[in-house]
Coordinates of C-alpha atoms in Angstrom, one line a residue:
Chain A
M1 CA 75.4 171.3 208.9
G2 CA 71.8 170.3 209.3
I3 CA 71.5 169.4 205.7
F4 CA 74.7 167.3 205.8
A5 CA 73.5 165.4 208.9
F6 CA 70.1 164.8 207.5
A7 CA 71.5 163.6 204.1
L8 CA 73.8 161.2 205.9
D9 CA 71.0 159.9 208.1
G10 CA 68.6 159.6 205.2
S11 CA 71.0 157.7 203.0
L12 CA 72.0 155.3 205.8
T13 CA 68.3 154.6 206.5
A14 CA 67.7 153.9 202.9
I15 CA 70.6 151.5 202.6
R16 CA 69.6 149.7 205.8
T17 CA 65.9 149.4 205.0
A18 CA 65.5 148.7 201.3
R19 CA 67.2 147.3 198.2
V20 CA 68.2 150.6 196.6
D21 CA 71.0 151.5 194.2
I22 CA 73.1 154.6 194.1
V23 CA 70.3 156.6 192.6
G24 CA 68.0 155.5 195.4
V25 CA 70.6 156.4 198.1
M26 CA 71.3 159.9 196.6
A27 CA 67.6 160.6 196.0
L28 CA 66.5 159.5 199.4
G29 CA 69.3 161.2 201.3
T30 CA 68.7 164.4 199.4
V31 CA 64.9 164.3 200.0
T32 CA 65.5 163.8 203.7
A33 CA 67.8 166.8 203.8
I34 CA 65.8 169.3 201.7
G35 CA 62.3 167.9 201.7
G36 CA 61.0 169.6 204.8
G37 CA 62.2 173.0 203.6
I38 CA 60.6 172.4 200.2
I39 CA 57.2 171.6 201.7
R40 CA 57.5 174.7 203.9
D41 CA 58.4 176.9 200.9
V42 CA 55.6 175.5 198.7
L43 CA 53.1 176.2 201.5
L44 CA 54.5 179.7 201.9
G45 CA 54.0 180.2 198.2
E46 CA 57.8 180.6 197.6
T47 CA 60.3 179.1 195.2
P48 CA 62.1 176.6 197.4
A49 CA 65.3 178.0 198.9
T50 CA 67.2 174.9 197.9
F51 CA 66.4 175.6 194.3
Q52 CA 67.7 179.1 194.5
D53 CA 71.1 178.4 196.0
W54 CA 73.0 175.4 194.6
R55 CA 75.1 175.0 197.7
Y56 CA 72.3 173.3 199.6
L57 CA 72.0 170.7 197.0
V58 CA 75.8 170.1 196.8
T59 CA 76.0 169.8 200.6
A60 CA 73.2 167.2 200.5
L61 CA 74.8 165.2 197.7
A62 CA 78.1 165.3 199.5
G63 CA 76.5 163.7 202.5
C64 CA 74.8 161.1 200.4
T65 CA 78.1 160.2 198.6
L66 CA 79.9 159.7 201.9
A67 CA 77.1 157.5 203.1
F68 CA 77.1 155.4 199.9
F69 CA 80.7 154.6 200.1
L70 CA 81.1 154.3 203.8
S71 CA 77.8 152.8 204.8
R72 CA 79.4 149.8 206.6
Q73 CA 81.7 151.9 208.7
L74 CA 79.0 154.5 209.5
T75 CA 76.5 152.1 210.9
H76 CA 78.8 151.8 213.9
L77 CA 78.5 155.5 214.4
S78 CA 74.8 155.5 214.8
K79 CA 75.0 157.5 218.1
P80 CA 77.0 160.4 216.8
I81 CA 74.7 160.5 213.8
L82 CA 71.7 160.7 216.1
V83 CA 73.3 163.7 217.8
F84 CA 73.9 165.4 214.4
D85 CA 70.3 164.6 213.4
A86 CA 69.0 166.2 216.6
A87 CA 71.2 169.3 215.8
G88 CA 69.8 169.4 212.3
L89 CA 66.3 169.1 213.6
S90 CA 66.7 172.0 216.0
L91 CA 68.2 174.3 213.4
F92 CA 65.5 173.4 210.8
V93 CA 62.6 173.9 213.1
V94 CA 63.8 177.3 214.3
I95 CA 64.6 178.5 210.8
G96 CA 61.2 177.3 209.5
A97 CA 59.2 178.9 212.3
T98 CA 61.1 182.2 211.9
K99 CA 60.6 182.2 208.1
A100 CA 56.9 181.6 208.5
L101 CA 56.6 184.5 211.0
E102 CA 58.5 186.8 208.5
F103 CA 56.0 185.8 205.9
G104 CA 53.2 187.1 208.2
F105 CA 51.7 183.8 209.2
G106 CA 50.0 183.4 212.5
P107 CA 51.6 181.8 215.6
L108 CA 49.9 178.4 215.3
Q109 CA 50.8 178.2 211.6
A110 CA 54.4 179.2 212.3
V111 CA 54.8 176.4 214.8
I112 CA 53.3 173.9 212.4
L113 CA 55.5 175.1 209.5
G114 CA 58.6 175.0 211.8
V115 CA 57.8 171.4 212.7
I116 CA 57.2 170.5 209.1
T117 CA 60.6 172.0 208.1
G118 CA 62.2 169.7 210.7
V119 CA 60.3 166.5 210.1
G120 CA 59.0 166.8 206.5
G121 CA 62.1 165.4 204.8
G122 CA 62.3 162.3 206.9
T123 CA 58.6 161.8 206.5
I124 CA 58.9 161.8 202.7
R125 CA 61.9 159.4 202.9
D126 CA 59.8 157.0 205.0
V127 CA 56.9 157.2 202.7
L128 CA 59.2 156.4 199.7
L129 CA 60.7 153.5 201.7
N130 CA 57.2 152.2 202.3
R131 CA 57.3 152.6 206.1
V132 CA 55.1 154.4 208.6
P133 CA 57.0 157.6 209.2
T134 CA 59.1 157.4 212.4
V135 CA 57.9 160.7 213.6
L136 CA 54.3 159.4 213.8
S137 CA 55.0 156.1 215.4
A138 CA 54.7 155.2 219.0
N139 CA 58.4 154.6 219.6
S140 CA 59.8 157.8 218.2
H141 CA 61.5 159.2 221.4
L142 CA 59.6 162.5 221.2
Y143 CA 60.9 163.5 217.7
A144 CA 58.1 165.9 217.0
I145 CA 57.6 167.2 220.6
P146 CA 61.0 168.9 221.0
A147 CA 60.4 170.4 217.6
M148 CA 57.1 171.8 218.7
I149 CA 58.6 173.2 221.9
G150 CA 61.5 174.8 220.1
A151 CA 59.2 176.4 217.5
G152 CA 56.7 177.3 220.1
F153 CA 59.3 179.1 222.2
V154 CA 60.5 181.2 219.2
V155 CA 56.9 182.0 218.2
L156 CA 55.9 183.0 221.8
V157 CA 58.9 185.3 222.2
D158 CA 58.1 186.8 218.9
L159 CA 54.5 187.5 220.1
T160 CA 55.8 189.5 223.0
G161 CA 57.6 191.7 220.6
F162 CA 60.8 191.0 222.5
G163 CA 64.1 190.4 220.8
P164 CA 65.1 188.5 217.8
G165 CA 68.6 187.1 217.1
W166 CA 69.8 184.9 219.9
I167 CA 66.2 183.9 220.9
A168 CA 66.3 181.5 217.9
V169 CA 69.5 180.0 219.4
I170 CA 67.7 179.3 222.7
G171 CA 64.7 177.8 220.8
A172 CA 67.1 175.5 219.0
L173 CA 69.0 174.6 222.2
L174 CA 65.6 173.7 223.9
C175 CA 64.7 171.4 221.0
F176 CA 68.1 169.8 220.9
T177 CA 68.3 169.2 224.7
I178 CA 64.9 167.7 225.0
R179 CA 65.5 165.4 222.0
I180 CA 68.8 164.2 223.4
L181 CA 67.3 163.6 226.8
A182 CA 64.4 161.6 225.2
L183 CA 66.9 159.5 223.4
V184 CA 69.0 158.8 226.5
Y185 CA 66.1 158.1 228.8
R186 CA 63.9 156.5 226.1
W187 CA 61.0 158.9 226.7
N188 CA 58.0 158.4 224.4
A189 CA 54.9 160.5 223.9
P190 CA 51.6 159.2 225.4
N191 CA 49.8 156.5 223.4
P192 CA 46.0 156.4 222.9
P193 CA 44.3 155.0 226.0
G194 CA 43.9 151.2 225.7
A195 CA 46.7 150.8 223.3
P196 CA 48.8 147.6 224.0
P197 CA 52.2 148.3 225.5
L198 CA 55.2 148.6 223.1
Chain B
M1 CA 52.5 160.7 173.2
G2 CA 54.5 160.7 176.4
I3 CA 51.3 161.3 178.5
F4 CA 49.4 158.5 176.7
A5 CA 52.3 156.0 177.2
F6 CA 52.7 156.9 180.8
A7 CA 48.9 156.7 181.4
L8 CA 48.8 153.2 179.8
D9 CA 51.8 152.0 181.8
G10 CA 50.5 153.5 185.1
S11 CA 47.1 152.0 184.7
L12 CA 48.4 148.5 183.8
T13 CA 50.8 148.6 186.8
A14 CA 47.9 149.5 189.0
I15 CA 45.7 146.7 187.7
R16 CA 48.6 144.2 188.0
T17 CA 49.7 145.3 191.5
A18 CA 46.6 146.0 193.6
R19 CA 42.9 145.5 194.0
V20 CA 41.7 148.7 192.4
D21 CA 38.4 149.6 190.8
I22 CA 37.8 151.9 187.8
V23 CA 38.4 155.0 189.9
G24 CA 41.7 153.6 191.0
V25 CA 42.8 152.7 187.5
M26 CA 41.9 156.2 186.1
A27 CA 43.4 158.0 189.1
L28 CA 46.7 156.1 189.1
G29 CA 47.1 156.2 185.4
T30 CA 46.5 159.9 185.3
V31 CA 48.8 160.6 188.2
T32 CA 51.6 158.6 186.5
A33 CA 51.1 160.6 183.3
I34 CA 50.8 164.1 184.8
G35 CA 52.3 163.9 188.3
G36 CA 55.9 164.6 187.3
G37 CA 54.9 167.8 185.4
I38 CA 52.7 168.9 188.3
I39 CA 55.6 168.5 190.9
R40 CA 57.9 170.5 188.5
D41 CA 55.4 173.3 188.0
V42 CA 54.6 173.5 191.8
L43 CA 58.3 173.8 192.5
L44 CA 58.7 176.4 189.7
G45 CA 55.8 178.4 191.3
E46 CA 53.6 177.9 188.3
T47 CA 50.0 176.8 187.8
P48 CA 50.5 173.2 186.5
A49 CA 50.4 173.1 182.7
T50 CA 48.0 170.1 182.8
F51 CA 45.5 172.3 184.6
Q52 CA 45.7 175.0 181.9
D53 CA 45.1 172.9 178.9
W54 CA 42.4 170.2 179.2
R55 CA 43.9 168.2 176.3
Y56 CA 46.6 166.8 178.6
L57 CA 44.0 165.4 180.9
V58 CA 41.8 164.0 178.1
T59 CA 44.8 162.3 176.6
A60 CA 45.7 160.8 180.0
L61 CA 42.1 159.6 180.6
A62 CA 42.0 158.0 177.1
G63 CA 45.1 156.0 177.9
C64 CA 43.6 154.9 181.2
T65 CA 40.3 153.9 179.6
L66 CA 42.1 151.8 177.0
A67 CA 44.1 150.1 179.8
F68 CA 41.0 149.5 181.9
F69 CA 39.1 147.6 179.1
L70 CA 42.0 145.9 177.4
S71 CA 44.2 145.1 180.4
R72 CA 44.3 141.4 179.7
Q73 CA 45.4 141.9 176.1
L74 CA 47.9 144.7 176.9
T75 CA 49.9 142.6 179.4
H76 CA 51.1 140.6 176.5
L77 CA 52.4 143.8 175.0
S78 CA 54.7 144.7 177.9
K79 CA 57.7 145.2 175.6
P80 CA 56.2 147.8 173.3
I81 CA 54.9 149.5 176.3
L82 CA 58.4 149.7 177.8
V83 CA 59.5 151.3 174.6
F84 CA 56.7 153.9 174.7
D85 CA 57.5 154.5 178.3
A86 CA 61.2 155.1 177.5
A87 CA 60.1 157.6 174.8
G88 CA 57.8 159.3 177.3
L89 CA 60.5 159.5 179.8
S90 CA 62.9 161.1 177.3
L91 CA 60.4 163.7 176.2
F92 CA 59.4 164.6 179.7
V93 CA 62.9 164.9 181.0
V94 CA 64.0 167.2 178.2
I95 CA 60.9 169.4 178.4
G96 CA 61.3 169.6 182.2
A97 CA 64.9 170.7 182.1
T98 CA 64.3 173.2 179.3
K99 CA 61.3 174.7 181.2
A100 CA 63.4 175.1 184.3
L101 CA 66.2 176.9 182.4
E102 CA 63.6 179.2 180.9
F103 CA 62.4 180.1 184.4
G104 CA 66.0 181.1 185.2
F105 CA 66.9 178.1 187.4
G106 CA 70.6 177.1 187.7
P107 CA 72.1 174.1 185.9
L108 CA 72.0 171.6 188.8
Q109 CA 68.4 172.6 189.6
A110 CA 67.4 172.3 185.9
V111 CA 68.8 168.7 185.7
I112 CA 66.9 167.8 188.9
L113 CA 63.7 169.3 187.8
G114 CA 64.0 167.5 184.4
V115 CA 64.5 164.2 186.1
I116 CA 61.6 164.9 188.5
T117 CA 59.4 165.7 185.4
G118 CA 60.3 162.3 184.0
V119 CA 60.1 160.1 187.1
G120 CA 57.8 162.0 189.5
G121 CA 54.5 160.6 188.1
G122 CA 55.6 156.9 188.4
T123 CA 57.0 157.7 191.9
I124 CA 53.6 159.0 193.1
R125 CA 51.9 156.0 191.6
D126 CA 54.2 153.6 193.4
V127 CA 53.7 155.4 196.7
L128 CA 49.9 155.2 196.3
L129 CA 50.3 151.5 195.4
N130 CA 52.3 151.0 198.6
R131 CA 55.5 150.0 196.8
V132 CA 59.1 151.3 197.0
P133 CA 59.3 153.4 193.8
T134 CA 60.8 151.4 190.9
V135 CA 63.1 154.3 190.1
L136 CA 64.8 154.1 193.5
S137 CA 65.2 150.3 193.7
A138 CA 68.3 148.3 192.9
N139 CA 66.8 146.5 189.9
S140 CA 65.5 149.5 187.9
H141 CA 67.6 149.1 184.8
L142 CA 69.0 152.7 185.0
Y143 CA 65.7 154.5 184.9
A144 CA 66.9 157.7 186.5
I145 CA 70.4 157.6 185.0
P146 CA 69.5 158.1 181.3
A147 CA 67.1 160.8 182.5
M148 CA 70.0 162.6 184.2
I149 CA 72.2 162.2 181.1
G150 CA 69.5 163.5 178.8
A151 CA 68.8 166.5 181.1
G152 CA 72.5 167.1 181.7
F153 CA 73.2 167.2 178.0
V154 CA 70.5 169.8 177.4
V155 CA 71.7 171.9 180.3
L156 CA 75.4 171.7 179.4
V157 CA 74.7 172.8 175.8
D158 CA 72.6 175.6 177.1
L159 CA 75.5 176.7 179.4
T160 CA 77.7 177.1 176.3
G161 CA 75.2 179.5 174.8
F162 CA 75.1 177.3 171.7
G163 CA 71.9 176.5 169.9
P164 CA 68.4 175.6 171.1
G165 CA 65.9 173.7 169.1
W166 CA 67.2 170.4 167.9
I167 CA 69.6 170.1 170.9
A168 CA 66.6 169.0 172.9
V169 CA 66.0 166.3 170.3
I170 CA 69.6 164.9 170.8
G171 CA 69.1 165.0 174.6
A172 CA 65.9 163.0 174.3
L173 CA 67.5 160.5 171.9
L174 CA 70.5 160.1 174.4
C175 CA 68.1 159.3 177.2
F176 CA 66.0 157.0 175.1
T177 CA 68.9 155.0 173.7
I178 CA 70.6 154.5 177.1
R179 CA 67.4 153.4 178.7
I180 CA 66.6 150.9 175.9
L181 CA 70.2 149.5 176.0
A182 CA 69.9 149.1 179.8
L183 CA 66.6 147.2 179.4
V184 CA 68.1 144.9 176.7
Y185 CA 71.3 144.2 178.5
R186 CA 69.9 144.4 182.0
W187 CA 72.3 147.1 183.2
N188 CA 71.8 148.3 186.7
A189 CA 73.3 151.2 188.7
P190 CA 75.9 150.4 191.3
N191 CA 74.7 149.2 194.7
P192 CA 76.1 150.3 198.0
P193 CA 79.4 148.4 198.8
G194 CA 78.5 145.3 200.8
A195 CA 74.9 145.0 199.6
P196 CA 74.0 141.3 198.9
P197 CA 73.7 140.4 195.2
L198 CA 70.2 140.8 193.6
Chain C
M1 CA 31.7 170.5 210.4
G2 CA 33.5 168.8 207.5
I3 CA 36.9 169.4 209.1
F4 CA 35.7 168.1 212.5
A5 CA 34.3 164.9 211.0
F6 CA 37.3 164.3 208.8
A7 CA 39.7 164.9 211.8
L8 CA 37.7 162.4 213.9
D9 CA 37.6 159.8 211.2
G10 CA 41.3 160.3 210.3
S11 CA 42.4 160.0 214.0
L12 CA 40.3 156.9 214.6
T13 CA 41.7 155.2 211.4
A14 CA 45.2 156.0 212.6
I15 CA 44.6 154.5 216.0
R16 CA 43.0 151.4 214.5
T17 CA 45.6 150.8 211.9
A18 CA 49.0 151.6 213.2
R19 CA 51.1 152.0 216.4
V20 CA 51.0 155.8 216.7
D21 CA 51.4 158.0 219.7
I22 CA 49.6 161.3 220.4
V23 CA 51.7 163.1 217.8
G24 CA 50.8 160.6 215.2
V25 CA 47.1 160.8 216.1
M26 CA 47.0 164.6 215.9
A27 CA 49.1 164.8 212.8
L28 CA 47.2 162.1 210.9
G29 CA 43.8 163.5 211.9
T30 CA 44.8 167.0 211.0
V31 CA 46.2 165.9 207.6
T32 CA 43.0 164.0 206.9
A33 CA 41.0 167.1 207.7
I34 CA 43.0 169.8 205.8
G35 CA 45.2 167.9 203.4
G36 CA 42.7 167.9 200.5
G37 CA 42.2 171.7 200.7
I38 CA 46.0 172.2 200.9
I39 CA 46.6 170.2 197.8
R40 CA 43.9 172.1 196.0
D41 CA 45.3 175.5 197.1
V42 CA 48.8 174.6 196.1
L43 CA 47.6 173.6 192.7
L44 CA 45.6 176.8 192.4
G45 CA 48.8 178.7 193.3
E46 CA 47.3 180.0 196.6
T47 CA 48.4 180.2 200.2
P48 CA 46.4 177.3 201.7
A49 CA 43.2 178.6 203.4
T50 CA 43.9 176.6 206.5
F51 CA 47.1 178.6 207.0
Q52 CA 45.3 181.9 206.7
D53 CA 42.6 181.3 209.3
W54 CA 43.6 179.5 212.5
R55 CA 40.1 178.4 213.2
Y56 CA 40.4 175.5 210.7
L57 CA 43.4 174.2 212.5
V58 CA 41.9 174.5 215.9
T59 CA 38.7 172.7 214.7
A60 CA 40.9 169.9 213.3
L61 CA 42.9 169.6 216.5
A62 CA 39.7 169.5 218.6
G63 CA 38.5 166.6 216.6
C64 CA 41.8 164.8 217.0
T65 CA 41.9 165.4 220.7
L66 CA 38.4 164.0 221.1
A67 CA 39.4 160.9 219.1
F68 CA 42.6 160.4 221.1
F69 CA 40.8 160.3 224.5
L70 CA 37.6 158.6 223.4
S71 CA 38.9 156.2 220.8
R72 CA 37.5 153.1 222.5
Q73 CA 34.0 154.6 222.8
L74 CA 34.0 156.1 219.3
T75 CA 34.7 152.8 217.5
H76 CA 31.2 151.8 218.5
L77 CA 29.9 154.8 216.7
S78 CA 31.4 153.9 213.3
K79 CA 28.1 154.3 211.5
P80 CA 27.4 157.9 212.6
I81 CA 31.0 158.8 211.8
L82 CA 30.5 157.4 208.3
V83 CA 27.5 159.7 207.9
F84 CA 29.5 162.7 209.1
D85 CA 32.3 161.7 206.8
A86 CA 29.9 161.6 203.8
A87 CA 28.7 165.1 204.8
G88 CA 32.2 166.4 205.1
L89 CA 33.1 164.9 201.7
S90 CA 30.0 166.5 200.1
L91 CA 30.9 170.0 201.5
F92 CA 34.6 169.7 200.6
V93 CA 33.9 168.6 197.0
V94 CA 31.4 171.4 196.3
I95 CA 33.6 174.0 197.9
G96 CA 36.7 172.8 196.0
A97 CA 34.9 172.8 192.6
T98 CA 33.4 176.2 193.2
K99 CA 36.8 177.7 194.3
A100 CA 38.5 176.3 191.1
L101 CA 35.8 177.9 188.9
E102 CA 36.3 181.2 190.7
F103 CA 40.0 181.0 189.9
G104 CA 39.1 180.6 186.2
F105 CA 39.9 177.0 185.8
G106 CA 38.1 174.9 183.1
P107 CA 35.3 172.5 183.9
L108 CA 37.3 169.3 183.8
Q109 CA 39.9 170.8 186.0
A110 CA 37.3 172.1 188.4
V111 CA 35.8 168.7 188.8
I112 CA 39.2 167.1 189.5
L113 CA 40.1 169.8 192.0
G114 CA 36.7 169.4 193.7
V115 CA 37.3 165.7 194.0
I116 CA 40.9 166.2 195.2
T117 CA 39.6 168.6 197.9
G118 CA 37.3 165.8 199.1
V119 CA 39.5 162.8 198.9
G120 CA 43.0 164.3 199.1
G121 CA 43.3 164.4 202.9
G122 CA 42.3 160.7 203.4
T123 CA 44.7 159.8 200.6
I124 CA 47.7 161.4 202.3
R125 CA 46.6 159.8 205.6
D126 CA 46.5 156.3 204.0
V127 CA 49.9 156.9 202.3
L128 CA 51.4 157.9 205.7
L129 CA 49.8 154.8 207.3
N130 CA 51.4 152.7 204.6
R131 CA 48.1 151.5 203.1
V132 CA 46.7 151.7 199.5
P133 CA 44.3 154.6 199.7
T134 CA 40.7 153.5 200.4
V135 CA 39.5 155.8 197.6
L136 CA 41.4 153.8 195.0
S137 CA 40.7 150.3 196.2
A138 CA 38.1 148.0 194.8
N139 CA 35.9 148.0 197.9
S140 CA 35.5 151.7 198.5
H141 CA 31.7 151.9 198.1
L142 CA 31.9 154.6 195.5
Y143 CA 33.8 157.1 197.5
A144 CA 35.1 159.1 194.5
I145 CA 32.1 158.6 192.3
P146 CA 29.6 160.6 194.3
A147 CA 32.3 163.2 194.7
M148 CA 32.6 163.4 190.9
I149 CA 28.8 163.6 190.5
G150 CA 28.5 166.4 193.0
A151 CA 31.4 168.4 191.6
G152 CA 30.2 167.7 188.0
F153 CA 26.7 169.0 188.8
V154 CA 28.0 172.2 190.2
V155 CA 30.4 172.7 187.2
L156 CA 27.7 171.9 184.6
V157 CA 25.2 174.3 186.1
D158 CA 27.9 176.9 186.2
L159 CA 28.6 176.3 182.5
T160 CA 25.0 177.1 181.6
G161 CA 25.4 180.5 183.4
F162 CA 22.4 179.7 185.6
G163 CA 22.3 180.5 189.2
P164 CA 24.9 180.2 192.0
G165 CA 24.1 179.9 195.7
W166 CA 21.8 177.1 196.3
I167 CA 23.1 175.1 193.3
A168 CA 26.1 174.2 195.5
V169 CA 23.7 172.8 198.1
I170 CA 22.0 170.5 195.5
G171 CA 25.5 169.4 194.4
A172 CA 26.4 168.6 198.0
L173 CA 23.1 166.7 198.6
L174 CA 23.6 164.7 195.4
C175 CA 27.1 163.6 196.5
F176 CA 25.8 162.9 200.1
T177 CA 22.8 160.8 199.0
I178 CA 24.7 158.7 196.5
R179 CA 27.5 158.0 199.0
I180 CA 25.0 157.0 201.7
L181 CA 23.1 154.7 199.3
A182 CA 26.4 153.1 198.2
L183 CA 27.2 152.4 201.8
V184 CA 23.8 151.0 202.6
Y185 CA 23.5 148.8 199.5
R186 CA 27.3 148.1 199.3
W187 CA 27.6 149.4 195.8
N188 CA 31.1 149.3 194.3
A189 CA 32.5 150.8 191.1
P190 CA 33.3 148.4 188.2
N191 CA 36.5 146.4 188.4
P192 CA 38.9 145.8 185.5
P193 CA 37.5 142.9 183.3
G194 CA 39.0 139.6 184.5
A195 CA 39.7 140.8 188.0
P196 CA 38.9 138.1 190.6
P197 CA 35.8 138.7 192.7
L198 CA 36.2 140.5 196.0

């Protein structure tokens, strides 16, 4: 579900932002969907999960195909897509942090790798589209911060040696809720002192 | 030969597009020539081939040096360079797909890794030059599509268990021919429905 | 020390160049500080050193935090920061080249990996900030060239089988001295013949 939502969102961003053909739409949507997991797995020293199981790639390509043919209709659905995107982010972040812990990485590293799993794909997409990545910019409505909180929760609970399983669900829900609240109330992270207002 | 052509093409693009010094020309030409293979090898979990055999690097640096000193003369030769570039693309794609199959990757992944081997270097170059990568843009004259067809042919034949060896040659020739035809007849891949004409 | 200086420099560049929030400042500073080492370790086939020892990350984050809160004061200190940056570059390059030699890479590869360790983080930062990387541009005051000389010295001495240890110190001093001289006297690397003057 996360991969499908990210592929949809990535493809639509590509169509809206640049002059791309079908190759560009498919490539940018797929990169958005699987790029974060690939960076994480490369840093973990693993063969990327998306190259081991073809269903990830097919799901991503299905999302891109839908976006290519229905881009005009889907732009009216930007709000539901933002919700799907927030859900994808939450799942990716929690999965990434959990995987890093399983590989024996420390807590700080696990949080960072969780966040990278969630935001890495969109960052590569924005770099390829020649934009400053949304996640870094001053008007991102806390994209990375809910990701850190979700990953941080999972990692903290893991440190206490307390339970696995549904803890990840709570981490994902935390991330999802904060992201949605930030979108609704237009929260932004602090800017450097002295920066001009948005 | 592919590395030399890609290095030449990458260096000339750098000189034409940005204010770069000799370091920029050498770095961007080398990245164009060996970047795709490096991404492929990192994703395969291998030490990049270009770091194991210094002759790849020397070939790339020779192409960059030639481009640096003769850039004014070589810009008149843009058509022969496009032909060399198409040849380089064809070789890279087929080598990349074959290597992925040898490492036990599935067919879809092998096609993608073949294409990445062919287009990855130019993509990194364009990102560093602050441009939307040519391969993704609407006016690319099918750069990625011949690559997919060439890689797809090699992978399909491999699936049938039929012969190795000269099959790769046919895959490369397929890619080369389609790319050259697309350049001559200015074919482009389909754009998203509703996109304004080029 | 190198990581702290690079984090400071990276964060300040981010604040000066783009509209980034606290997440952007922390992420771009950290990437500047540890990105080069990460690329090197991925190419060496190693788990990145910065993910094995949390003190690297904490040092980087401390530099970013300082830059975030004191950005207005620190912009007046651009000269001392350039000196720190040159020191960081020198250390990174020599460490990178030495590590590549220890992993059994050839001399040409060790020089390239040393340079990548030094300049890779700033390059990723510039790509994320949507700029042509400083190190490639025509007005870089020999950023990459002292790096090559420092790494080349370390590698050459290693080839002769002569001593380790303080040789790395001389390599770093060579790099540092040339970079500082280039900044003071505004030396630049040669441009392609026929390029318009800066």
